[in-house]
XYZ file of C-alpha atoms in Angstrom:
690
model
C 50.121 100.432 81.285
C 47.645 98.331 83.239
C 49.733 95.418 84.453
C 50.274 94.036 87.955
C 53.106 94.085 90.461
C 55.363 91.054 90.602
C 57.096 90.280 93.895
C 59.920 87.772 94.216
C 61.431 87.270 97.665
C 64.183 84.759 98.461
C 64.312 84.070 102.212
C 67.719 82.903 103.441
C 69.892 82.523 106.468
C 71.915 85.646 107.383
C 73.701 86.900 104.281
C 77.305 88.226 104.431
C 76.965 91.978 105.069
C 79.713 92.957 102.629
C 77.948 91.113 99.809
C 74.323 91.963 100.570
C 73.962 95.161 98.541
C 75.848 93.892 95.483
C 73.939 90.577 95.553
C 70.580 92.370 95.657
C 71.550 94.690 92.807
C 72.770 91.732 90.777
C 69.503 89.868 91.418
C 67.608 92.936 90.190
C 69.796 93.244 87.090
C 69.344 89.556 86.299
C 65.556 89.767 86.632
C 65.589 92.802 84.329
C 67.669 90.887 81.791
C 65.263 87.949 81.869
C 62.219 90.210 81.440
C 63.777 91.844 78.399
C 64.888 88.498 76.991
C 61.295 87.235 77.089
C 59.857 90.469 75.654
C 57.842 91.339 78.739
C 56.672 94.917 79.225
C 56.980 96.622 82.616
C 57.419 100.054 84.143
C 60.421 99.512 86.435
C 62.223 96.978 88.616
C 63.202 97.815 92.215
C 65.205 95.759 94.704
C 65.099 95.266 98.462
C 67.487 93.554 100.830
C 67.900 92.812 104.510
C 70.131 90.306 106.340
C 67.716 87.420 105.639
C 66.191 88.246 102.277
C 66.732 89.395 98.705
C 63.666 90.711 96.920
C 62.565 92.486 93.754
C 59.328 94.128 92.708
C 58.491 94.530 89.033
C 56.019 97.383 88.747
C 53.233 97.300 86.158
C 54.276 94.013 84.581
C 52.051 92.945 81.706
C 50.276 89.581 81.808
C 51.486 88.424 78.373
C 54.541 88.677 76.190
C 54.503 91.027 73.225
C 53.360 89.391 69.987
C 56.270 89.600 67.598
C 57.567 88.454 64.253
C 61.106 87.266 63.652
C 62.718 87.174 60.253
C 65.034 84.338 59.245
C 67.228 84.788 56.203
C 68.055 81.881 53.915
C 70.338 81.468 50.886
C 70.976 84.283 48.403
C 68.433 84.176 45.584
C 71.124 83.456 42.997
C 72.050 80.296 44.930
C 68.484 79.274 45.785
C 67.482 77.819 42.384
C 69.328 75.942 39.659
C 69.210 76.605 35.906
C 65.967 74.636 35.624
C 64.249 76.693 38.308
C 64.387 73.877 40.854
C 65.397 74.567 44.464
C 69.007 73.713 45.229
C 70.227 71.317 47.912
C 71.265 74.318 50.028
C 67.744 75.727 49.879
C 66.169 72.376 50.676
C 68.330 71.991 53.795
C 67.291 75.468 54.968
C 63.611 74.664 54.390
C 63.887 71.339 56.233
C 65.806 72.868 59.144
C 63.135 75.502 59.716
C 60.222 73.107 59.014
C 58.824 75.244 56.184
C 56.770 74.747 53.082
C 57.776 76.621 49.940
C 54.687 78.846 50.047
C 55.932 80.383 53.320
C 59.135 81.579 51.705
C 59.435 85.199 50.539
C 62.142 87.247 48.846
C 64.057 90.036 50.585
C 65.346 92.839 48.353
C 68.255 94.973 49.597
C 70.895 97.202 48.062
C 73.375 94.357 48.617
C 71.349 91.641 46.931
C 68.329 89.341 47.191
C 67.731 86.570 49.709
C 65.104 84.016 50.595
C 63.424 84.775 53.928
C 60.491 83.726 56.002
C 58.680 85.671 58.700
C 57.814 83.637 61.757
C 55.107 84.925 64.077
C 55.749 84.243 67.738
C 52.593 83.947 69.785
C 52.731 85.486 73.238
C 52.737 83.347 76.384
C 51.229 84.064 79.765
C 53.549 85.445 82.393
C 52.687 82.570 84.744
C 54.323 80.068 82.389
C 57.532 82.065 82.079
C 58.243 83.270 85.609
C 59.615 80.087 87.243
C 62.321 79.614 84.641
C 63.177 83.333 84.616
C 63.481 83.611 88.394
C 65.561 80.466 88.797
C 67.885 81.623 86.045
C 68.210 85.065 87.665
C 69.191 83.483 90.994
C 71.674 81.084 89.393
C 73.331 83.991 87.602
C 74.244 85.648 90.899
C 77.893 84.697 90.585
C 79.475 84.760 94.019
C 82.864 83.346 94.907
C 81.720 82.173 98.346
C 78.767 79.952 97.483
C 77.841 76.849 99.474
C 75.711 73.699 99.443
C 73.445 72.664 102.290
C 71.635 69.489 103.271
C 71.824 66.685 100.719
C 71.110 68.908 97.741
C 73.385 70.032 94.929
C 72.072 73.613 94.819
C 74.669 76.285 95.554
C 74.066 79.793 96.866
C 75.809 82.177 99.177
C 73.617 81.026 102.087
C 70.925 78.316 102.497
C 67.575 79.299 100.990
C 64.524 78.608 103.177
C 61.609 80.311 101.425
C 60.589 81.485 97.975
C 57.644 83.842 97.510
C 56.384 84.701 94.007
C 53.239 86.839 93.833
C 51.804 88.374 90.679
C 49.342 90.872 92.048
C 47.277 88.755 94.437
C 48.004 85.514 92.610
C 50.535 83.062 94.017
C 52.675 81.688 91.196
C 52.944 78.030 92.149
C 56.417 76.796 91.262
C 59.523 75.110 92.593
C 62.672 77.226 92.461
C 66.023 75.764 93.470
C 64.172 72.937 95.147
C 61.940 75.239 97.246
C 58.179 75.404 96.639
C 56.814 78.946 96.437
C 54.457 80.051 99.215
C 52.811 83.207 100.466
C 54.828 83.000 103.677
C 57.408 85.683 104.453
C 59.297 86.005 107.720
C 59.510 89.077 109.895
C 62.132 90.139 112.432
C 63.627 87.346 114.535
C 62.714 88.973 117.850
C 60.021 91.577 117.125
C 56.713 91.677 115.293
C 55.159 88.639 113.654
C 57.565 85.859 112.859
C 55.525 84.299 110.048
C 53.328 86.435 107.780
C 50.965 85.398 104.997
C 51.236 87.928 102.182
C 48.060 88.501 100.153
C 49.104 91.136 97.626
C 52.490 91.903 96.019
C 51.772 95.642 96.284
C 51.509 95.382 100.065
C 54.939 93.798 100.575
C 56.859 96.785 101.979
C 54.026 97.969 104.223
C 53.125 94.524 105.584
C 56.680 93.486 106.380
C 57.241 96.885 108.012
C 54.137 97.097 110.196
C 53.655 93.423 110.983
C 57.174 92.040 110.578
C 59.213 94.964 111.941
C 61.552 94.808 108.953
C 62.575 97.802 106.854
C 63.171 95.864 103.639
C 64.076 98.932 101.574
C 67.882 98.941 101.854
C 68.357 102.560 100.792
C 65.631 103.795 103.134
C 67.196 101.829 106.004
C 70.591 103.273 105.156
C 69.262 106.826 105.166
C 67.513 106.284 108.514
C 70.793 105.044 110.005
C 72.879 107.890 108.557
C 70.442 110.604 109.605
C 70.011 109.052 113.052
C 73.766 108.855 113.669
C 74.347 112.453 112.567
C 71.503 113.701 114.744
C 72.596 111.743 117.813
C 76.244 112.792 117.383
C 75.207 116.440 117.292
C 73.043 115.911 120.369
C 75.962 114.538 122.410
C 78.273 117.344 121.275
C 80.327 115.748 118.533
C 80.575 114.638 114.947
C 80.437 110.992 113.843
C 83.024 109.343 111.613
C 80.718 107.884 108.947
C 82.365 106.150 105.998
C 80.419 104.632 103.112
C 81.993 101.233 103.716
C 81.003 101.106 107.393
C 77.551 102.563 106.740
C 76.855 99.927 104.072
C 78.057 97.127 106.314
C 75.936 98.234 109.273
C 72.903 98.705 107.009
C 73.390 95.121 105.866
C 73.503 93.817 109.448
C 70.191 95.153 110.753
C 66.522 94.951 109.797
C 65.150 97.394 112.375
C 67.878 99.954 113.199
C 67.945 101.556 116.637
C 70.652 104.229 117.055
C 72.357 104.329 120.480
C 75.459 105.952 121.967
C 77.890 104.759 124.620
C 81.327 105.527 126.083
C 84.635 103.819 126.757
C 87.248 104.557 129.395
C 89.182 107.768 128.719
C 92.478 106.076 129.544
C 92.238 104.220 126.242
C 92.615 107.500 124.374
C 96.345 107.024 125.021
C 96.310 104.069 122.609
C 97.312 105.143 119.070
C 94.152 106.599 117.618
C 94.356 104.672 114.355
C 94.400 101.426 116.331
C 91.529 102.614 118.498
C 89.480 103.624 115.463
C 90.307 100.356 113.687
C 88.930 98.358 116.618
C 85.761 100.461 116.768
C 85.053 100.507 113.034
C 86.471 97.277 111.643
C 86.078 94.931 114.608
C 82.958 96.242 116.340
C 81.233 98.261 113.570
C 80.958 101.297 115.815
C 81.053 104.937 114.734
C 83.764 107.019 116.487
C 82.900 110.551 117.652
C 85.093 113.671 117.309
C 84.755 117.103 118.866
C 84.644 120.372 116.901
C 88.465 120.508 116.835
C 88.699 117.035 115.358
C 89.869 115.385 118.586
C 88.677 111.839 119.262
C 86.224 111.578 122.158
C 85.681 108.615 124.473
C 82.215 108.212 122.949
C 80.856 106.087 120.147
C 77.592 105.385 118.367
C 76.361 101.928 117.437
C 73.292 100.511 115.697
C 71.227 97.871 117.440
C 68.912 95.501 115.578
C 66.204 95.481 118.225
C 64.020 97.844 120.241
C 64.317 97.192 123.954
C 62.373 98.436 126.923
C 65.723 98.755 128.681
C 68.216 100.115 126.149
C 70.722 100.726 128.970
C 71.413 97.011 129.122
C 72.282 97.015 125.408
C 74.538 100.037 125.895
C 76.294 98.496 128.905
C 76.827 95.266 126.987
C 78.462 97.069 124.070
C 80.627 99.141 126.405
C 81.894 95.979 128.091
C 82.758 94.386 124.771
C 84.657 97.442 123.510
C 86.499 98.041 126.784
C 87.616 94.403 126.808
C 88.963 94.730 123.271
C 90.773 97.920 124.222
C 92.313 96.285 127.304
C 93.814 93.658 125.005
C 94.994 96.267 122.511
C 96.667 98.349 125.239
C 98.398 95.268 126.628
C 99.751 94.278 123.195
C 100.826 97.829 122.417
C 102.619 98.328 125.750
C 104.306 94.938 125.440
C 105.570 95.642 121.929
C 106.973 99.020 122.982
C 109.353 97.400 125.447
C 111.788 96.584 122.648
C 112.975 98.557 119.661
C 111.368 97.922 116.305
C 114.742 97.140 114.733
C 115.227 94.274 117.208
C 112.603 92.332 115.261
C 114.850 92.126 112.199
C 116.466 88.896 113.389
C 113.063 87.249 113.821
C 112.143 87.889 110.178
C 114.407 84.978 109.224
C 111.816 82.656 110.735
C 108.920 84.012 108.671
C 108.631 82.644 105.119
C 107.734 85.132 102.391
C 107.594 82.348 99.798
C 109.150 78.918 99.961
C 111.061 79.536 96.713
C 111.913 83.175 97.427
C 113.117 83.021 100.995
C 112.128 84.661 104.273
C 110.857 88.127 105.099
C 114.436 88.953 106.084
C 115.526 88.078 102.548
C 112.747 90.253 101.159
C 113.799 93.107 103.446
C 117.373 92.944 102.119
C 116.138 93.038 98.520
C 113.777 95.927 99.209
C 116.603 97.862 100.860
C 118.871 97.526 97.790
C 116.053 98.338 95.374
C 114.880 101.326 97.443
C 118.351 102.845 97.297
C 118.327 102.583 93.490
C 114.790 104.036 93.217
C 115.624 106.893 95.616
C 118.562 107.886 93.405
C 116.343 107.826 90.288
C 113.561 110.018 91.709
C 115.570 112.279 94.021
C 114.264 110.937 97.337
C 116.321 110.933 100.545
C 118.566 107.880 100.133
C 119.413 107.488 103.825
C 115.762 107.629 104.898
C 114.693 105.271 102.095
C 117.237 102.651 103.172
C 116.288 102.933 106.840
C 112.549 102.763 106.115
C 113.125 99.661 103.964
C 115.128 98.003 106.729
C 112.294 98.552 109.242
C 109.412 97.955 106.819
C 108.495 94.390 107.861
C 109.536 94.555 111.522
C 106.051 95.329 112.821
C 104.798 92.021 111.380
C 106.489 90.332 114.362
C 104.624 92.433 116.942
C 101.745 91.144 119.037
C 99.511 94.030 117.993
C 99.814 93.322 114.265
C 99.472 89.595 114.911
C 96.113 90.340 116.585
C 95.035 93.160 114.228
C 96.610 92.262 110.880
C 95.154 95.233 108.992
C 97.293 97.513 111.172
C 100.530 96.381 109.493
C 102.616 99.344 108.481
C 100.572 101.710 110.618
C 101.822 100.148 113.854
C 105.325 100.221 112.408
C 104.933 103.991 112.155
C 103.915 104.314 115.819
C 106.715 102.083 117.079
C 109.269 103.937 114.944
C 108.118 107.223 116.461
C 108.469 105.836 119.984
C 111.965 104.672 119.063
C 112.929 108.192 117.987
C 113.225 107.442 114.280
C 113.005 110.365 111.878
C 109.371 111.290 111.156
C 109.823 110.852 107.398
C 111.016 107.290 107.995
C 108.196 106.523 110.425
C 105.539 107.977 108.122
C 106.884 105.997 105.147
C 106.272 102.757 107.076
C 102.547 103.559 107.215
C 102.516 104.258 103.463
C 104.301 101.149 102.179
C 101.156 99.161 101.321
C 99.342 102.053 99.593
C 97.354 102.026 97.420
C 95.613 99.078 99.094
C 92.548 98.974 96.850
C 91.004 100.623 93.810
C 90.502 104.305 94.548
C 92.824 104.276 97.565
C 95.247 107.170 97.932
C 98.863 106.748 96.872
C 101.737 107.472 99.306
C 101.973 111.195 99.985
C 105.691 111.250 100.843
C 108.546 110.596 98.431
C 110.169 108.053 100.767
C 106.779 106.360 101.088
C 106.619 106.125 97.275
C 110.084 104.554 97.201
C 109.148 101.951 99.806
C 105.799 101.116 98.198
C 107.246 100.708 94.694
C 110.220 98.612 95.833
C 108.025 96.286 97.909
C 105.517 95.759 95.091
C 108.134 95.332 92.367
C 110.068 92.815 94.493
C 106.914 90.717 94.827
C 106.067 90.977 91.120
C 109.549 90.028 89.971
C 109.836 87.200 92.491
C 106.538 85.537 91.595
C 106.964 86.053 87.843
C 110.539 84.854 88.208
C 109.342 81.447 89.402
C 106.584 81.372 86.740
C 103.613 81.559 89.094
C 101.581 83.956 86.961
C 98.065 85.048 87.983
C 95.457 83.105 86.019
C 91.875 84.187 85.487
C 90.421 85.406 88.763
C 93.144 83.674 90.774
C 95.672 86.181 92.060
C 96.497 85.133 95.647
C 99.397 87.556 96.039
C 97.466 90.469 94.484
C 99.967 90.957 91.665
C 97.480 92.928 89.569
C 96.895 95.300 92.468
C 100.656 95.643 92.928
C 101.139 96.539 89.248
C 98.299 99.055 89.335
C 99.810 100.545 92.493
C 103.250 101.015 90.940
C 101.785 102.625 87.826
C 99.505 104.950 89.765
C 102.334 106.127 92.019
C 104.638 106.811 89.066
C 101.951 108.589 87.031
C 100.322 110.606 89.795
C 103.621 111.670 91.358
C 105.251 112.073 87.905
C 108.270 110.011 88.905
C 111.054 109.581 86.291
C 111.171 105.785 86.471
C 111.842 103.413 83.590
C 109.858 100.188 84.019
C 112.397 98.042 82.224
C 115.332 99.346 84.256
C 113.280 98.967 87.444
C 112.442 95.331 86.650
C 116.016 94.566 85.551
C 117.402 96.008 88.783
C 115.011 93.910 90.852
C 115.889 90.772 88.861
C 119.599 91.484 89.404
C 119.074 91.797 93.169
C 117.416 88.370 93.238
C 120.627 86.968 91.676
C 120.264 83.253 90.858
C 116.991 82.608 92.706
C 114.759 83.117 89.652
C 114.224 80.400 87.038
C 112.279 82.390 84.433
C 114.764 83.824 81.933
C 112.024 86.021 80.425
C 111.017 87.677 83.701
C 111.631 91.278 82.617
C 109.602 90.995 79.402
C 106.819 89.145 81.222
C 106.699 91.922 83.814
C 106.583 94.615 81.114
C 103.751 92.880 79.241
C 101.855 92.533 82.518
C 102.412 96.204 83.397
C 101.320 97.410 79.948
C 98.115 95.348 80.262
C 97.382 97.116 83.541
C 98.296 100.470 82.006
C 95.796 99.843 79.221
C 93.062 99.231 81.782
C 93.940 102.464 83.585
C 93.651 104.553 80.420
C 90.480 102.875 79.185
C 88.941 103.442 82.627
C 89.866 107.127 82.354
C 88.074 107.479 79.035
C 90.906 107.172 76.510
C 90.249 105.121 73.383
C 91.900 101.770 72.782
C 93.323 102.836 69.418
C 95.052 105.842 71.032
C 96.608 103.549 73.642
C 97.757 101.022 71.034
C 99.204 103.783 68.869
C 101.486 104.784 71.730
C 102.120 101.219 72.908
C 103.386 100.271 69.447
C 106.575 102.261 70.066
C 106.733 100.906 73.646
C 107.756 103.910 75.777
C 109.160 102.450 79.002
C 108.653 105.486 81.269
C 104.985 105.772 82.340
C 105.121 109.579 82.539
C 106.510 109.682 78.981
C 103.753 107.262 77.933
C 101.211 109.585 79.549
C 102.526 112.656 77.709
C 102.209 110.825 74.388
C 98.667 109.629 75.169
C 97.535 113.169 75.977
C 99.311 114.629 72.953
C 97.701 112.078 70.639
C 94.248 112.734 72.111
C 94.766 116.420 71.381
C 95.995 115.621 67.858
C 92.664 113.931 67.109
C 90.905 117.263 67.711
C 92.887 118.947 64.914
C 91.172 119.438 61.559
C 94.128 117.888 59.724
C 94.217 114.704 61.825
C 91.941 112.481 59.700
C 93.846 113.155 56.465
C 97.200 112.670 58.188
C 96.044 109.370 59.685
C 94.972 108.133 56.263
C 98.267 109.305 54.748
C 100.193 107.404 57.421
C 98.169 104.302 56.632
C 99.161 104.687 52.956
C 102.798 105.134 53.945
C 102.714 101.960 56.061
C 101.035 100.107 53.187
C 103.790 101.030 50.714
C 106.603 100.287 53.161
C 105.122 96.976 54.259
C 104.461 95.872 50.698
C 108.005 96.673 49.587
C 110.762 94.112 50.062
C 113.494 96.711 49.645
C 113.353 98.181 53.141
C 116.830 96.895 53.957
C 118.400 99.209 51.351
C 116.861 102.425 52.726
C 119.427 105.056 53.663
C 119.458 108.783 53.114
C 117.300 110.494 50.543
C 119.163 110.989 47.268
C 118.251 114.554 46.320
C 119.416 114.059 42.727
C 116.737 111.411 42.197
C 113.862 113.679 43.195
C 112.051 114.351 39.892
C 108.838 116.163 40.827
C 108.251 119.470 42.539
C 105.939 117.756 45.064
C 108.533 115.219 46.234
C 111.226 117.905 46.443
C 108.885 120.034 48.554
C 108.067 117.094 50.861
C 111.766 116.202 51.192
C 112.574 119.783 52.216
C 109.798 119.744 54.841
C 111.061 116.416 56.216
C 114.635 117.664 56.388
C 113.565 120.827 58.192
C 111.287 119.036 60.680
C 113.873 116.330 61.406
C 116.001 119.079 62.960
C 113.197 121.177 64.467
C 111.480 118.271 66.227
C 114.556 117.081 68.125
C 114.207 119.541 71.068
C 110.446 118.875 71.240
C 110.957 115.107 71.463
C 113.843 115.454 73.912
C 111.714 117.568 76.263
C 108.571 115.452 75.907
C 106.689 118.235 74.114
C 104.749 115.759 71.992
C 101.694 117.964 71.610
C 103.835 120.724 70.123
C 105.593 118.168 67.908
C 102.272 116.929 66.506
C 101.126 120.497 65.856
C 104.255 120.998 63.734
C 103.712 117.663 61.971
C 100.132 118.655 61.162
C 101.582 121.370 58.913
C 102.775 118.585 56.571
C 99.235 117.811 55.457
C 99.287 119.843 52.253
C 102.771 118.655 51.208
C 101.808 115.004 51.832
C 98.533 115.382 49.912
C 100.350 116.949 46.962
C 102.930 114.175 46.988
C 100.374 111.351 46.873
C 98.283 113.174 44.266
C 101.155 113.879 41.867
C 103.905 111.342 42.518
C 103.775 107.654 41.590
C 105.612 105.404 44.053
C 105.779 102.094 42.198
C 107.697 102.770 39.007
C 110.087 100.650 36.949
C 113.130 102.789 37.756
C 114.407 100.885 40.796
C 116.610 103.714 42.098
C 113.807 106.261 41.992
C 111.371 103.733 43.463
C 113.685 103.039 46.409
C 114.371 106.738 46.858
C 110.648 107.466 47.127
C 110.206 104.639 49.600
C 113.098 106.137 51.556
C 111.287 109.462 51.526
C 108.208 107.739 52.958
C 110.280 105.966 55.611
C 111.708 109.331 56.740
C 108.190 110.733 56.858
C 107.001 107.802 58.953
C 109.949 108.225 61.317
C 108.881 111.805 62.058
C 105.473 110.631 63.277
C 106.680 107.442 64.946
C 108.779 109.543 67.328
C 105.490 110.352 69.063
C 103.235 107.411 68.190
C 102.134 105.232 65.305
C 99.150 107.257 64.136
C 98.467 104.758 61.348
C 96.815 102.622 64.058
C 94.253 105.332 64.808
C 90.727 105.037 63.484
């Protein structure tokens, strides 16, 4: 290809670091979509991002669209002309709509018939005419929840846009995008290099903004420089850095010219709970904690500055002062909170509203305690510990530390419980109660933690559904979807013997007369099954397999899981396709018949043909043999046995007529089919498989 490079840069005020990478990727995807939509040829599209810019380069973009022909189909030939050979009204409307003359119309011949068609040639347009619309559309399609307006305009974006640069090779594409006129001007680093740079060539973008503007615009390159620099510096100072993807991405999104530095804090602060200390460093300050070879936290940290300084010590001292001040506050809060027992905060929970229609946090604590006891009995967890953990679960929300550092809820409860001499299993469960907190987060690792997490989440689900405040669209302020996913993941991954209906009913009962929705349990189950469907589809299972199991509505997730896996295995069997089709035929006959209400036992004396006698014997035998398989959840083994029916079923359908005039025989054969269907339906409705 012999095209040119297209550069599009959107210069903005500082973009939110947690949204920078996703916004840049979305911008790139949208540009790619627009290029394909307009039939433009190119080699590849790459994206760049820094705190004050989103940019894409389209490599080897052709100067014109591809010439193409589109085919438009009109009426079928048999409807196009009347008996006299004149065009019909339908044909005339089609001709008028497409502004045709009859000589342009051709006939399309296919195996399914003949149609009138016309082939329209689309002449290519220059890239310069298409780019403004494409770019503006690509920017508008960056759907962000936190968009804003600025000045007197009506344009919305995540941050005010100041500059737009569109270069096609060395040519400036003159246009106005989102109210901003395109120019060759790009801006460098705020404090280093050239502030304002005139860009001559789109191919020179990365090099010019690097050497003259002191900006590393390539996000991934900047990220790798930061990661490698931190690892190297940590090794140099005798430790290993705590580098998480989340923190690394956020720091990469905060700087344009990363400078890696290390500093220290006072050793006395190592007496603060380490999770609190690390939270302050990582979440509040965006620092990287350092550990020694034994995994012990050191009083050292690494941070990334956005500027080169002739006196880096001043930057280090400044960051040390900030962190030490934060740690002084944290130590004060922690020491203050330790002066009273965690359980003393129970009485203060009455003053904190959980929901105006559902009572206080003290009310929620009481409900969780009752529900936890029931769950602990069901799954074999320590009942005493589960009740105690539930009673203490919300007490740390009253503490000064959690008030200041809200993300430490649960975790601080664990530390305070330990200082109060509570059993370690109880204390640890407090730190696990909110897990999983996000997609991909770990589930509680202790059984008491599972009890507490499930009871807390189910209480919230039942309460909110019970007052008919269902999540709608993207609005889910109490994270009910996350709660449902959490419950399902815990049950499935820990293989807990919990029945969703009984769990919801128990929670509803504990609420007593507070709830107004009489259909709460069914609403909860529908909501949970929707989430369960998403889990299985995400894990690669087909929708028809899920629906086949859902049709019989197993209420225990682990039982549901066994059926899903058994059915997926069944589809690998050679006999599966024929058995699926046979089940579809069975359903067809049973659905079509209006005599279902008279089905009972098979009348052996009415069996006339060898094939139906043979099938009846197989059904009778399997009805007994499958009982222990179904009772033990051995659905895979049950389906393997059912697969052996293939030949008997085929013979029956090939030799035996179902719909006959003899009503008794007809009903008896339908009864035979109903018994056959029952054998399969004990595992799943395989007639729904494709």
